[in-house]
Amino acid sequence: MRRILLMSFAAVIGLGLAARAEVSIKGSTTVFPIAQKTAEVYMNNHSGKSVSVSGGGSGIGITALIDGTADIAASSRELKSEEAARAEGNIIEEKIARDAIAMVVHPSNSVSNLTRAQVRDIYGGKIKNWKELGGADIKIVLANRESTSGTFEALKKFLVDDMFEKFASRIYTAASSGAMTNFVAGSKGAIGYVGLGFLDSKVKALTINGVAPTMETAKEGGGYPYSRYLYMMRRIEVRPEVMDYVNFVKSKDGQAIVKELKFVPIY
Amino acid sequence: MNSFKEKLIKRLFCITAYASLLFLAGIMFVLFKESLKALEEVSLPAFLLGREWYPTDTPPEFGALSLFAGSLSVSFIAVLVCVPLGLGSALYLHEIASERQRKILKPVVEILSGVPSIIFGFFGLVVFAPLLQEMFDLPVGQCLLTAAIILGVMTIPTITSLSEDALGFVPRSFKEASYALGADRWQTLRRVTIPAAASGIITSIIMGIGRLMGETMIVLMVAGGAAVIPDSLFSPVRPMTSTIAAEMGEAAQGTLHFSVLFEIGLLLFIITFILNVISELISRRYRLKLGQGR
Protein backbone atom coordinates (compact mmCIF):
# COMPACT_ATOMS: atom_id res chain seq x y z
CA MET A 1 0.00 0.00 0.00
CA ARG A 2 2.69 2.41 1.08
CA ARG A 3 4.87 1.53 -1.85
CA ILE A 4 2.03 2.24 -4.26
CA LEU A 5 1.50 5.59 -2.63
CA LEU A 6 5.17 6.46 -2.90
CA MET A 7 5.31 5.37 -6.49
CA SER A 8 2.31 7.38 -7.50
CA PHE A 9 3.74 10.36 -5.66
CA ALA A 10 6.97 10.00 -7.60
CA ALA A 11 5.02 9.67 -10.82
CA VAL A 12 3.15 12.90 -10.14
CA ILE A 13 6.39 14.75 -9.48
CA GLY A 14 7.94 13.18 -12.56
CA LEU A 15 5.03 14.36 -14.67
CA GLY A 16 5.38 17.82 -13.21
CA LEU A 17 9.05 17.93 -14.18
CA ALA A 18 8.32 16.64 -17.65
CA ALA A 19 5.70 19.34 -18.09
CA ARG A 20 8.28 21.98 -17.23
CA ALA A 21 10.34 21.06 -20.26
CA GLU A 22 7.41 22.10 -22.40
CA VAL A 23 6.84 25.53 -23.86
CA SER A 24 3.18 26.46 -23.84
CA ILE A 25 1.76 29.10 -26.15
CA LYS A 26 -1.75 30.40 -25.85
CA GLY A 27 -3.70 33.12 -27.53
CA SER A 28 -4.66 34.75 -30.79
CA THR A 29 -6.36 32.70 -33.45
CA THR A 30 -4.64 34.94 -36.00
CA VAL A 31 -1.18 34.03 -34.72
CA PHE A 32 -2.22 30.40 -34.23
CA PRO A 33 -0.99 29.09 -37.61
CA ILE A 34 2.38 30.79 -37.15
CA ALA A 35 2.74 29.40 -33.64
CA GLN A 36 1.68 25.94 -34.73
CA LYS A 37 3.91 25.70 -37.77
CA THR A 38 6.98 27.17 -36.09
CA ALA A 39 6.39 24.85 -33.12
CA GLU A 40 6.29 21.85 -35.43
CA VAL A 41 9.50 22.79 -37.20
CA TYR A 42 11.18 23.70 -33.91
CA MET A 43 10.29 20.34 -32.38
CA ASN A 44 11.58 18.50 -35.45
CA ASN A 45 14.91 20.30 -35.14
CA HIS A 46 15.19 19.94 -31.36
CA SER A 47 14.30 16.43 -30.28
CA GLY A 48 13.09 16.24 -26.68
CA LYS A 49 11.68 19.75 -26.68
CA SER A 50 7.98 20.15 -26.85
CA VAL A 51 5.91 23.19 -27.70
CA SER A 52 2.17 23.14 -27.20
CA VAL A 53 -0.07 25.66 -28.91
CA SER A 54 -3.64 26.51 -28.05
CA GLY A 55 -5.94 29.23 -29.31
CA GLY A 56 -8.70 31.13 -27.58
CA GLY A 57 -7.89 34.71 -28.48
CA SER A 58 -5.29 37.31 -27.61
CA GLY A 59 -7.06 38.25 -24.37
CA ILE A 60 -7.06 34.67 -23.15
CA GLY A 61 -3.39 34.24 -24.01
CA ILE A 62 -2.36 37.42 -22.23
CA THR A 63 -4.39 36.52 -19.14
CA ALA A 64 -2.74 33.08 -19.15
CA LEU A 65 0.70 34.65 -19.48
CA ILE A 66 0.09 37.04 -16.60
CA ASP A 67 -1.36 34.25 -14.46
CA GLY A 68 1.58 32.04 -15.28
CA THR A 69 -0.40 29.28 -16.97
CA ALA A 70 1.29 29.89 -20.32
CA ASP A 71 4.88 30.72 -21.25
CA ILE A 72 4.05 32.73 -24.32
CA ALA A 73 0.99 34.75 -25.22
CA ALA A 74 0.35 34.93 -28.93
CA SER A 75 -1.33 38.25 -29.58
CA SER A 76 -2.44 40.29 -32.53
CA ARG A 77 -2.51 43.48 -30.51
CA GLU A 78 -0.44 45.35 -27.97
CA LEU A 79 -1.11 45.03 -24.26
CA LYS A 80 -4.15 47.00 -23.11
CA SER A 81 -3.46 49.44 -20.31
CA GLU A 82 -5.23 47.25 -17.73
CA GLU A 83 -3.21 44.26 -18.83
CA ALA A 84 0.02 46.22 -18.72
CA ALA A 85 -0.88 47.31 -15.20
CA ARG A 86 -1.51 43.74 -14.13
CA ALA A 87 1.73 42.58 -15.74
CA GLU A 88 3.70 45.15 -13.70
CA GLY A 89 6.27 45.69 -16.43
CA ASN A 90 7.19 42.04 -16.38
CA ILE A 91 6.26 41.32 -19.99
CA ILE A 92 8.14 41.82 -23.22
CA GLU A 93 6.18 42.12 -26.46
CA GLU A 94 8.24 40.45 -29.17
CA LYS A 95 7.23 41.49 -32.69
CA ILE A 96 7.14 38.34 -34.78
CA ALA A 97 5.24 39.28 -37.93
CA ARG A 98 2.97 41.82 -39.54
CA ASP A 99 -0.54 41.19 -40.62
CA ALA A 100 -3.16 43.05 -42.54
CA ILE A 101 -6.88 42.88 -42.01
CA ALA A 102 -8.64 42.45 -45.30
CA MET A 103 -12.25 43.50 -45.71
CA VAL A 104 -14.00 40.73 -47.59
CA VAL A 105 -17.27 40.52 -49.49
CA HIS A 106 -19.14 37.95 -51.56
CA PRO A 107 -17.39 37.36 -54.92
CA SER A 108 -20.48 38.54 -56.79
CA ASN A 109 -20.37 41.97 -55.13
CA SER A 110 -19.55 44.71 -57.64
CA VAL A 111 -18.13 47.08 -55.03
CA SER A 112 -14.36 46.76 -54.95
CA ASN A 113 -13.07 49.74 -53.00
CA LEU A 114 -14.08 51.36 -49.74
CA THR A 115 -12.67 54.30 -47.87
CA ARG A 116 -11.90 53.95 -44.19
CA ALA A 117 -14.83 56.27 -43.48
CA GLN A 118 -17.16 54.01 -45.46
CA VAL A 119 -15.98 50.94 -43.58
CA ARG A 120 -16.62 52.82 -40.35
CA ASP A 121 -20.14 53.79 -41.44
CA ILE A 122 -20.94 50.28 -42.66
CA TYR A 123 -19.97 48.76 -39.33
CA GLY A 124 -21.70 51.57 -37.47
CA GLY A 125 -24.93 50.72 -39.26
CA LYS A 126 -25.16 54.08 -41.07
CA ILE A 127 -24.73 52.60 -44.53
CA LYS A 128 -27.23 49.80 -44.88
CA ASN A 129 -27.41 48.91 -48.56
CA TRP A 130 -24.73 48.19 -51.16
CA LYS A 131 -26.48 50.55 -53.61
CA GLU A 132 -25.40 53.47 -51.41
CA LEU A 133 -21.85 52.47 -52.35
CA GLY A 134 -22.54 52.05 -56.06
CA GLY A 135 -23.30 48.36 -55.86
CA ALA A 136 -26.44 46.30 -56.36
CA ASP A 137 -29.61 46.85 -54.33
CA ILE A 138 -28.79 44.30 -51.64
CA LYS A 139 -28.96 44.83 -47.91
CA ILE A 140 -25.60 44.77 -46.21
CA VAL A 141 -25.16 41.80 -43.87
CA LEU A 142 -22.57 42.66 -41.27
CA ALA A 143 -20.27 40.00 -39.91
CA ASN A 144 -18.10 40.46 -36.89
CA ARG A 145 -15.68 38.32 -34.91
CA GLU A 146 -16.25 37.51 -31.26
CA SER A 147 -14.82 40.05 -28.87
CA THR A 148 -12.28 37.40 -27.79
CA SER A 149 -10.65 37.65 -31.17
CA GLY A 150 -7.49 39.67 -31.71
CA THR A 151 -8.68 40.40 -35.22
CA PHE A 152 -11.82 41.98 -33.76
CA GLU A 153 -9.74 44.09 -31.38
CA ALA A 154 -7.51 45.23 -34.21
CA LEU A 155 -10.37 46.17 -36.52
CA LYS A 156 -12.11 47.97 -33.71
CA LYS A 157 -8.95 49.92 -32.99
CA PHE A 158 -8.69 50.92 -36.66
CA LEU A 159 -12.35 51.95 -36.64
CA VAL A 160 -12.02 53.89 -33.41
CA ASP A 161 -9.04 55.72 -34.91
CA ASP A 162 -11.56 56.91 -37.52
CA MET A 163 -13.97 58.28 -34.87
CA PHE A 164 -16.13 55.15 -34.81
CA GLU A 165 -18.97 55.23 -32.30
CA LYS A 166 -20.24 51.70 -31.97
CA PHE A 167 -21.07 48.59 -33.89
CA ALA A 168 -24.58 48.22 -35.28
CA SER A 169 -26.52 45.89 -33.01
CA ARG A 170 -27.76 43.59 -35.75
CA ILE A 171 -24.42 42.05 -36.52
CA TYR A 172 -23.62 38.39 -37.02
CA THR A 173 -20.67 36.88 -35.24
CA ALA A 174 -18.32 34.27 -36.64
CA ALA A 175 -16.36 32.12 -34.24
CA SER A 176 -13.12 31.99 -36.24
CA SER A 177 -11.43 33.34 -39.34
CA GLY A 178 -12.40 30.20 -41.23
CA ALA A 179 -16.00 30.60 -40.11
CA MET A 180 -15.84 34.21 -41.29
CA THR A 181 -14.82 33.40 -44.86
CA ASN A 182 -17.46 30.66 -44.97
CA PHE A 183 -20.06 33.10 -43.70
CA VAL A 184 -19.19 35.79 -46.24
CA ALA A 185 -18.99 33.25 -49.06
CA GLY A 186 -22.49 32.07 -48.12
CA SER A 187 -24.26 35.40 -48.17
CA LYS A 188 -24.51 37.78 -51.14
CA GLY A 189 -24.76 40.96 -49.10
CA ALA A 190 -22.18 40.05 -46.48
CA ILE A 191 -19.12 42.00 -45.47
CA GLY A 192 -16.58 40.66 -43.04
CA TYR A 193 -12.89 40.83 -42.27
CA VAL A 194 -10.04 38.39 -41.86
CA GLY A 195 -6.30 38.44 -41.48
CA LEU A 196 -4.29 38.37 -44.72
CA GLY A 197 -3.30 34.75 -44.07
CA PHE A 198 -6.92 33.66 -44.14
CA LEU A 199 -7.87 35.21 -47.48
CA ASP A 200 -9.03 32.64 -49.98
CA SER A 201 -10.74 32.48 -53.33
CA LYS A 202 -14.19 31.97 -51.77
CA VAL A 203 -14.34 35.68 -50.94
CA LYS A 204 -13.34 38.95 -52.57
CA ALA A 205 -10.92 41.26 -50.76
CA LEU A 206 -11.66 44.98 -51.07
CA THR A 207 -9.10 47.70 -51.59
CA ILE A 208 -9.13 50.29 -48.83
CA ASN A 209 -8.51 53.89 -49.88
CA GLY A 210 -7.42 52.35 -53.18
CA VAL A 211 -4.74 50.09 -51.69
CA ALA A 212 -5.11 46.31 -51.93
CA PRO A 213 -4.13 44.15 -48.97
CA THR A 214 -0.95 42.33 -50.01
CA MET A 215 2.36 41.29 -48.51
CA GLU A 216 4.01 44.42 -49.84
CA THR A 217 1.40 46.97 -48.88
CA ALA A 218 1.07 45.55 -45.35
CA LYS A 219 4.72 46.32 -44.47
CA GLU A 220 5.39 49.25 -42.22
CA GLY A 221 4.90 52.27 -44.47
CA GLY A 222 3.45 50.10 -47.25
CA GLY A 223 0.27 52.12 -47.51
CA TYR A 224 -2.38 49.55 -46.59
CA PRO A 225 -4.23 51.19 -43.72
CA TYR A 226 -5.45 48.16 -41.80
CA SER A 227 -2.12 46.56 -40.97
CA ARG A 228 -0.48 45.84 -37.67
CA TYR A 229 2.19 43.89 -35.85
CA LEU A 230 1.65 40.42 -34.38
CA TYR A 231 3.32 39.54 -31.11
CA MET A 232 4.60 36.73 -29.00
CA MET A 233 4.67 38.05 -25.48
CA ARG A 234 6.83 36.55 -22.80
CA ARG A 235 7.91 37.30 -19.26
CA ILE A 236 11.26 39.05 -18.89
CA GLU A 237 12.79 36.11 -17.10
CA VAL A 238 12.03 32.91 -18.91
CA ARG A 239 13.35 29.37 -19.05
CA PRO A 240 16.01 28.91 -21.73
CA GLU A 241 13.77 26.77 -23.94
CA VAL A 242 11.17 29.55 -24.08
CA MET A 243 13.77 32.09 -25.16
CA ASP A 244 15.21 29.59 -27.59
CA TYR A 245 11.86 29.09 -29.27
CA VAL A 246 11.07 32.81 -29.49
CA ASN A 247 14.47 33.43 -31.03
CA PHE A 248 13.75 30.70 -33.54
CA VAL A 249 10.49 32.40 -34.58
CA LYS A 250 12.34 35.68 -35.08
CA SER A 251 15.22 34.02 -36.96
CA LYS A 252 15.52 33.80 -40.74
CA ASP A 253 14.09 30.28 -40.72
CA GLY A 254 11.20 31.32 -38.52
CA GLN A 255 10.40 34.31 -40.70
CA ALA A 256 10.47 32.09 -43.78
CA ILE A 257 7.65 30.14 -42.17
CA VAL A 258 5.82 33.40 -41.46
CA LYS A 259 6.08 34.26 -45.12
CA GLU A 260 5.03 30.80 -46.22
CA LEU A 261 1.85 31.25 -44.18
CA LYS A 262 1.10 34.49 -46.05
CA PHE A 263 1.87 36.78 -43.16
CA VAL A 264 4.35 39.59 -43.55
CA PRO A 265 7.86 38.98 -42.15
CA ILE A 266 9.28 41.62 -39.81
CA TYR A 267 12.48 42.12 -41.79
CA MET B 1 -7.85 -3.95 9.62
CA ASN B 2 -11.23 -5.06 8.41
CA SER B 3 -13.19 -2.64 10.49
CA PHE B 4 -10.79 0.10 9.47
CA LYS B 5 -11.34 -0.74 5.84
CA GLU B 6 -15.07 -0.76 6.35
CA LYS B 7 -15.00 2.64 8.00
CA LEU B 8 -12.82 4.02 5.25
CA ILE B 9 -15.15 2.78 2.54
CA LYS B 10 -18.13 4.14 4.41
CA ARG B 11 -16.47 7.53 4.65
CA LEU B 12 -15.57 7.51 1.00
CA PHE B 13 -19.10 6.84 -0.07
CA CYS B 14 -20.35 9.45 2.33
CA ILE B 15 -18.01 11.98 0.75
CA THR B 16 -19.13 11.11 -2.76
CA ALA B 17 -22.76 11.39 -1.69
CA TYR B 18 -22.25 14.86 -0.29
CA ALA B 19 -19.94 15.94 -3.09
CA SER B 20 -22.78 17.11 -5.35
CA LEU B 21 -24.16 19.21 -2.54
CA LEU B 22 -20.74 20.68 -1.98
CA PHE B 23 -20.31 21.44 -5.68
CA LEU B 24 -23.73 23.06 -5.87
CA ALA B 25 -22.98 25.22 -2.85
CA GLY B 26 -19.57 26.06 -4.31
CA ILE B 27 -21.04 27.04 -7.66
CA MET B 28 -23.68 29.24 -6.06
CA PHE B 29 -21.09 30.88 -3.85
CA VAL B 30 -18.75 31.63 -6.74
CA LEU B 31 -21.58 32.88 -8.97
CA PHE B 32 -22.72 35.30 -6.27
CA LYS B 33 -19.23 36.39 -5.31
CA GLU B 34 -18.13 37.06 -8.88
CA SER B 35 -21.40 38.84 -9.71
CA LEU B 36 -21.10 41.22 -6.76
CA LYS B 37 -19.13 43.82 -8.67
CA ALA B 38 -21.72 43.80 -11.46
CA LEU B 39 -24.63 43.94 -9.02
CA GLU B 40 -23.06 46.98 -7.39
CA GLU B 41 -21.96 48.88 -10.48
CA VAL B 42 -24.69 48.10 -13.02
CA SER B 43 -28.18 48.91 -11.83
CA LEU B 44 -30.53 45.96 -11.99
CA PRO B 45 -33.08 47.69 -14.26
CA ALA B 46 -30.28 48.67 -16.67
CA PHE B 47 -29.09 45.09 -16.71
CA LEU B 48 -32.46 43.36 -16.97
CA LEU B 49 -34.26 45.86 -19.20
CA GLY B 50 -31.45 47.37 -21.24
CA ARG B 51 -31.29 46.33 -24.88
CA GLU B 52 -27.83 47.59 -25.67
CA TRP B 53 -25.10 44.99 -25.26
CA TYR B 54 -21.73 46.66 -25.88
CA PRO B 55 -19.49 45.06 -23.29
CA THR B 56 -16.16 46.16 -24.77
CA ASP B 57 -17.03 49.77 -25.60
CA THR B 58 -15.98 52.68 -23.44
CA PRO B 59 -18.17 53.27 -21.54
CA PRO B 60 -19.58 49.75 -21.80
CA GLU B 61 -23.28 48.96 -21.94
CA PHE B 62 -24.59 45.84 -20.30
CA GLY B 63 -28.23 45.54 -21.28
CA ALA B 64 -29.00 41.84 -21.10
CA LEU B 65 -32.60 42.01 -22.30
CA SER B 66 -31.68 41.07 -25.87
CA LEU B 67 -29.69 38.11 -24.58
CA PHE B 68 -32.54 37.03 -22.34
CA ALA B 69 -34.98 37.46 -25.22
CA GLY B 70 -32.64 35.38 -27.36
CA SER B 71 -32.60 32.51 -24.88
CA LEU B 72 -36.32 32.70 -24.33
CA SER B 73 -37.31 32.84 -27.99
CA VAL B 74 -35.01 30.00 -28.99
CA SER B 75 -36.25 27.83 -26.12
CA PHE B 76 -39.89 28.62 -26.81
CA ILE B 77 -39.73 27.70 -30.47
CA ALA B 78 -37.61 24.65 -29.71
CA VAL B 79 -40.34 23.50 -27.31
CA LEU B 80 -42.82 23.70 -30.18
CA VAL B 81 -40.55 21.32 -32.05
CA CYS B 82 -39.56 18.88 -29.36
CA VAL B 83 -42.76 18.51 -27.37
CA PRO B 84 -45.01 17.19 -30.15
CA LEU B 85 -42.26 14.96 -31.53
CA GLY B 86 -40.98 13.80 -28.16
CA LEU B 87 -44.41 13.21 -26.69
CA GLY B 88 -45.67 11.59 -29.85
CA SER B 89 -42.85 9.12 -29.91
CA ALA B 90 -43.29 8.40 -26.18
CA LEU B 91 -46.97 7.65 -26.72
CA TYR B 92 -46.24 5.50 -29.72
CA LEU B 93 -43.48 3.62 -27.91
CA HIS B 94 -45.56 3.03 -24.86
CA GLU B 95 -49.02 2.44 -26.25
CA ILE B 96 -48.89 1.29 -29.80
CA ALA B 97 -45.49 -0.08 -30.75
CA SER B 98 -45.06 -3.82 -30.82
CA GLU B 99 -42.38 -5.37 -28.65
CA ARG B 100 -40.11 -5.71 -31.69
CA GLN B 101 -40.50 -2.06 -32.69
CA ARG B 102 -39.82 -1.00 -29.13
CA LYS B 103 -36.63 -3.02 -29.13
CA ILE B 104 -35.40 -1.06 -32.12
CA LEU B 105 -36.84 2.38 -31.40
CA LYS B 106 -35.91 2.76 -27.74
CA PRO B 107 -32.16 2.31 -28.22
CA VAL B 108 -32.32 4.65 -31.22
CA VAL B 109 -33.87 7.37 -29.07
CA GLU B 110 -31.22 6.77 -26.45
CA ILE B 111 -28.45 7.01 -29.02
CA LEU B 112 -29.91 10.32 -30.19
CA SER B 113 -29.68 11.59 -26.62
CA GLY B 114 -26.02 10.55 -26.54
CA VAL B 115 -25.02 12.57 -29.60
CA PRO B 116 -22.79 15.41 -28.40
CA SER B 117 -24.38 18.81 -28.94
CA ILE B 118 -21.42 19.99 -30.99
CA ILE B 119 -22.34 17.37 -33.59
CA PHE B 120 -25.84 18.81 -33.75
CA GLY B 121 -24.32 22.27 -34.04
CA PHE B 122 -22.02 21.17 -36.81
CA PHE B 123 -24.89 19.56 -38.67
CA GLY B 124 -26.92 22.72 -38.21
CA LEU B 125 -24.15 24.93 -39.53
CA VAL B 126 -23.11 22.85 -42.51
CA VAL B 127 -26.36 21.22 -43.61
CA PHE B 128 -29.42 22.77 -42.08
CA ALA B 129 -28.63 26.51 -42.14
CA PRO B 130 -27.76 26.56 -45.87
CA LEU B 131 -30.88 24.51 -46.55
CA LEU B 132 -33.08 26.97 -44.70
CA GLN B 133 -31.31 29.88 -46.38
CA GLU B 134 -32.11 28.49 -49.79
CA MET B 135 -35.66 27.47 -48.93
CA PHE B 136 -36.70 30.89 -47.65
CA ASP B 137 -34.27 32.91 -49.76
CA LEU B 138 -32.68 34.42 -46.66
CA PRO B 139 -29.54 36.54 -46.66
CA VAL B 140 -28.14 34.30 -43.91
CA GLY B 141 -29.09 30.82 -42.73
CA GLN B 142 -27.92 31.20 -39.15
CA CYS B 143 -30.95 32.43 -37.27
CA LEU B 144 -33.45 31.92 -34.49
CA LEU B 145 -35.40 29.27 -36.40
CA THR B 146 -32.32 27.23 -37.31
CA ALA B 147 -31.09 27.19 -33.74
CA ALA B 148 -34.55 26.38 -32.37
CA ILE B 149 -35.15 23.47 -34.71
CA ILE B 150 -31.73 21.94 -34.09
CA LEU B 151 -32.15 22.42 -30.34
CA GLY B 152 -35.63 20.96 -30.52
CA VAL B 153 -34.40 17.83 -32.25
CA MET B 154 -31.65 17.51 -29.69
CA THR B 155 -34.17 17.66 -26.84
CA ILE B 156 -36.58 15.06 -28.25
CA PRO B 157 -34.96 12.16 -26.37
CA THR B 158 -35.18 13.99 -23.03
CA ILE B 159 -38.91 14.46 -23.49
CA THR B 160 -39.45 10.99 -24.92
CA SER B 161 -37.70 9.00 -22.24
CA LEU B 162 -39.08 11.02 -19.31
CA SER B 163 -42.62 10.98 -20.71
CA GLU B 164 -42.38 7.30 -21.39
CA ASP B 165 -41.38 6.73 -17.78
CA ALA B 166 -44.37 8.79 -16.70
CA LEU B 167 -46.69 6.73 -18.88
CA GLY B 168 -45.15 3.60 -17.40
CA PHE B 169 -46.05 4.77 -13.89
CA VAL B 170 -49.77 4.81 -14.73
CA PRO B 171 -51.17 1.73 -12.97
CA ARG B 172 -52.45 -1.02 -15.22
CA SER B 173 -55.67 -1.04 -13.28
CA PHE B 174 -56.56 2.44 -14.54
CA LYS B 175 -56.48 1.31 -18.12
CA GLU B 176 -58.21 -1.97 -17.38
CA ALA B 177 -61.00 -0.14 -15.60
CA SER B 178 -61.39 2.14 -18.59
CA TYR B 179 -61.55 -0.74 -21.04
CA ALA B 180 -63.99 -2.51 -18.75
CA LEU B 181 -66.28 0.49 -19.00
CA GLY B 182 -66.27 0.09 -22.74
CA ALA B 183 -63.87 2.86 -23.67
CA ASP B 184 -61.80 2.26 -26.77
CA ARG B 185 -58.06 2.66 -27.02
CA TRP B 186 -58.12 6.29 -28.11
CA GLN B 187 -60.60 7.28 -25.41
CA THR B 188 -58.55 5.47 -22.79
CA LEU B 189 -55.37 7.16 -23.96
CA ARG B 190 -56.94 10.59 -24.10
CA ARG B 191 -59.14 10.48 -21.03
CA VAL B 192 -57.26 8.16 -18.69
CA THR B 193 -53.62 7.49 -19.48
CA ILE B 194 -52.51 10.98 -20.49
CA PRO B 195 -54.30 12.78 -17.64
CA ALA B 196 -52.87 10.28 -15.15
CA ALA B 197 -49.40 10.81 -16.51
CA ALA B 198 -49.90 14.53 -17.09
CA SER B 199 -47.75 15.80 -14.27
CA GLY B 200 -44.93 13.47 -15.29
CA ILE B 201 -45.23 14.68 -18.86
CA ILE B 202 -45.22 18.29 -17.73
CA THR B 203 -42.12 17.54 -15.68
CA SER B 204 -40.43 16.12 -18.75
CA ILE B 205 -41.27 19.27 -20.69
CA ILE B 206 -39.91 21.50 -17.95
CA MET B 207 -36.73 19.46 -17.78
CA GLY B 208 -36.52 19.80 -21.54
CA ILE B 209 -36.84 23.59 -21.28
CA GLY B 210 -34.09 23.58 -18.67
CA ARG B 211 -31.86 21.70 -21.03
CA LEU B 212 -32.76 24.09 -23.88
CA MET B 213 -31.98 27.18 -21.83
CA GLY B 214 -28.61 25.82 -20.80
CA GLU B 215 -27.47 24.53 -24.16
CA THR B 216 -24.51 26.52 -25.41
CA MET B 217 -22.66 24.99 -28.30
CA ILE B 218 -25.53 24.80 -30.76
CA VAL B 219 -26.67 28.37 -30.28
CA LEU B 220 -23.08 29.54 -30.43
CA MET B 221 -22.73 27.91 -33.81
CA VAL B 222 -26.03 28.48 -35.56
CA ALA B 223 -27.95 31.32 -33.88
CA GLY B 224 -26.09 34.12 -35.67
CA GLY B 225 -24.84 35.80 -32.53
CA ALA B 226 -26.35 39.28 -32.85
CA ALA B 227 -27.49 40.84 -29.58
CA VAL B 228 -30.89 42.03 -30.77
CA ILE B 229 -34.42 41.32 -29.68
CA PRO B 230 -35.65 39.02 -32.46
CA ASP B 231 -38.32 40.55 -34.68
CA SER B 232 -38.86 37.49 -36.86
CA LEU B 233 -38.07 33.79 -37.02
CA PHE B 234 -35.15 34.61 -39.27
CA SER B 235 -33.59 37.19 -37.01
CA PRO B 236 -30.19 36.36 -35.55
CA VAL B 237 -30.12 35.95 -31.76
CA ARG B 238 -27.46 35.82 -29.08
CA PRO B 239 -28.67 33.71 -26.14
CA MET B 240 -27.20 34.11 -22.66
CA THR B 241 -25.20 30.92 -22.79
CA SER B 242 -23.39 31.68 -26.00
CA THR B 243 -22.65 35.20 -24.77
CA ILE B 244 -20.89 33.80 -21.73
CA ALA B 245 -19.03 31.21 -23.78
CA ALA B 246 -17.93 33.69 -26.41
CA GLU B 247 -16.90 36.52 -24.13
CA MET B 248 -15.54 34.87 -21.01
CA GLY B 249 -12.15 34.35 -22.57
CA GLU B 250 -11.67 37.95 -23.55
CA ALA B 251 -12.93 39.55 -20.37
CA ALA B 252 -9.94 40.06 -18.11
CA GLN B 253 -10.50 38.71 -14.62
CA GLY B 254 -11.64 41.34 -12.17
CA THR B 255 -13.15 43.63 -14.78
CA LEU B 256 -16.78 44.68 -14.82
CA HIS B 257 -17.41 42.75 -18.03
CA PHE B 258 -16.17 39.57 -16.38
CA SER B 259 -18.47 40.15 -13.44
CA VAL B 260 -21.47 40.89 -15.65
CA LEU B 261 -20.93 37.59 -17.44
CA PHE B 262 -21.16 35.93 -14.04
CA GLU B 263 -24.34 37.85 -13.39
CA ILE B 264 -25.78 36.42 -16.61
CA GLY B 265 -24.68 33.00 -15.37
CA LEU B 266 -26.43 33.69 -12.10
CA LEU B 267 -29.60 34.65 -13.94
CA LEU B 268 -29.41 31.47 -15.97
CA PHE B 269 -28.79 29.45 -12.84
CA ILE B 270 -31.80 30.99 -11.11
CA ILE B 271 -34.00 30.25 -14.12
CA THR B 272 -32.97 26.60 -14.35
CA PHE B 273 -33.15 26.28 -10.58
CA ILE B 274 -36.75 27.51 -10.58
CA LEU B 275 -37.60 25.16 -13.43
CA ASN B 276 -36.11 22.27 -11.48
CA VAL B 277 -38.01 23.15 -8.33
CA ILE B 278 -41.27 23.37 -10.26
CA SER B 279 -40.74 20.02 -11.91
CA GLU B 280 -39.79 18.45 -8.57
CA LEU B 281 -42.95 19.81 -6.97
CA ILE B 282 -45.14 18.57 -9.78
CA SER B 283 -43.61 15.13 -9.87
CA ARG B 284 -43.92 14.77 -6.10
CA ARG B 285 -47.58 15.61 -6.27
CA TYR B 286 -48.13 13.20 -9.07
CA ARG B 287 -46.52 10.30 -7.24
CA LEU B 288 -48.76 10.91 -4.25
CA LYS B 289 -51.82 11.13 -6.47
CA LEU B 290 -51.11 7.70 -7.86
CA GLY B 291 -50.63 6.32 -4.37
CA GLN B 292 -46.94 5.70 -4.90
CA GLY B 293 -45.55 7.76 -2.07
CA ARG B 294 -41.91 7.44 -2.93
Coordinates of C-alpha atoms in Angstrom, one line a residue, chain B residues 72 132 135 163 166 170 225 282:
Chain B
L72 CA -36.3 32.7 -24.3
L132 CA -33.1 27.0 -44.7
M135 CA -35.7 27.5 -48.9
S163 CA -42.6 11.0 -20.7
A166 CA -44.4 8.8 -16.7
V170 CA -49.8 4.8 -14.7
G225 CA -24.8 35.8 -32.5
I282 CA -45.1 18.6 -9.8

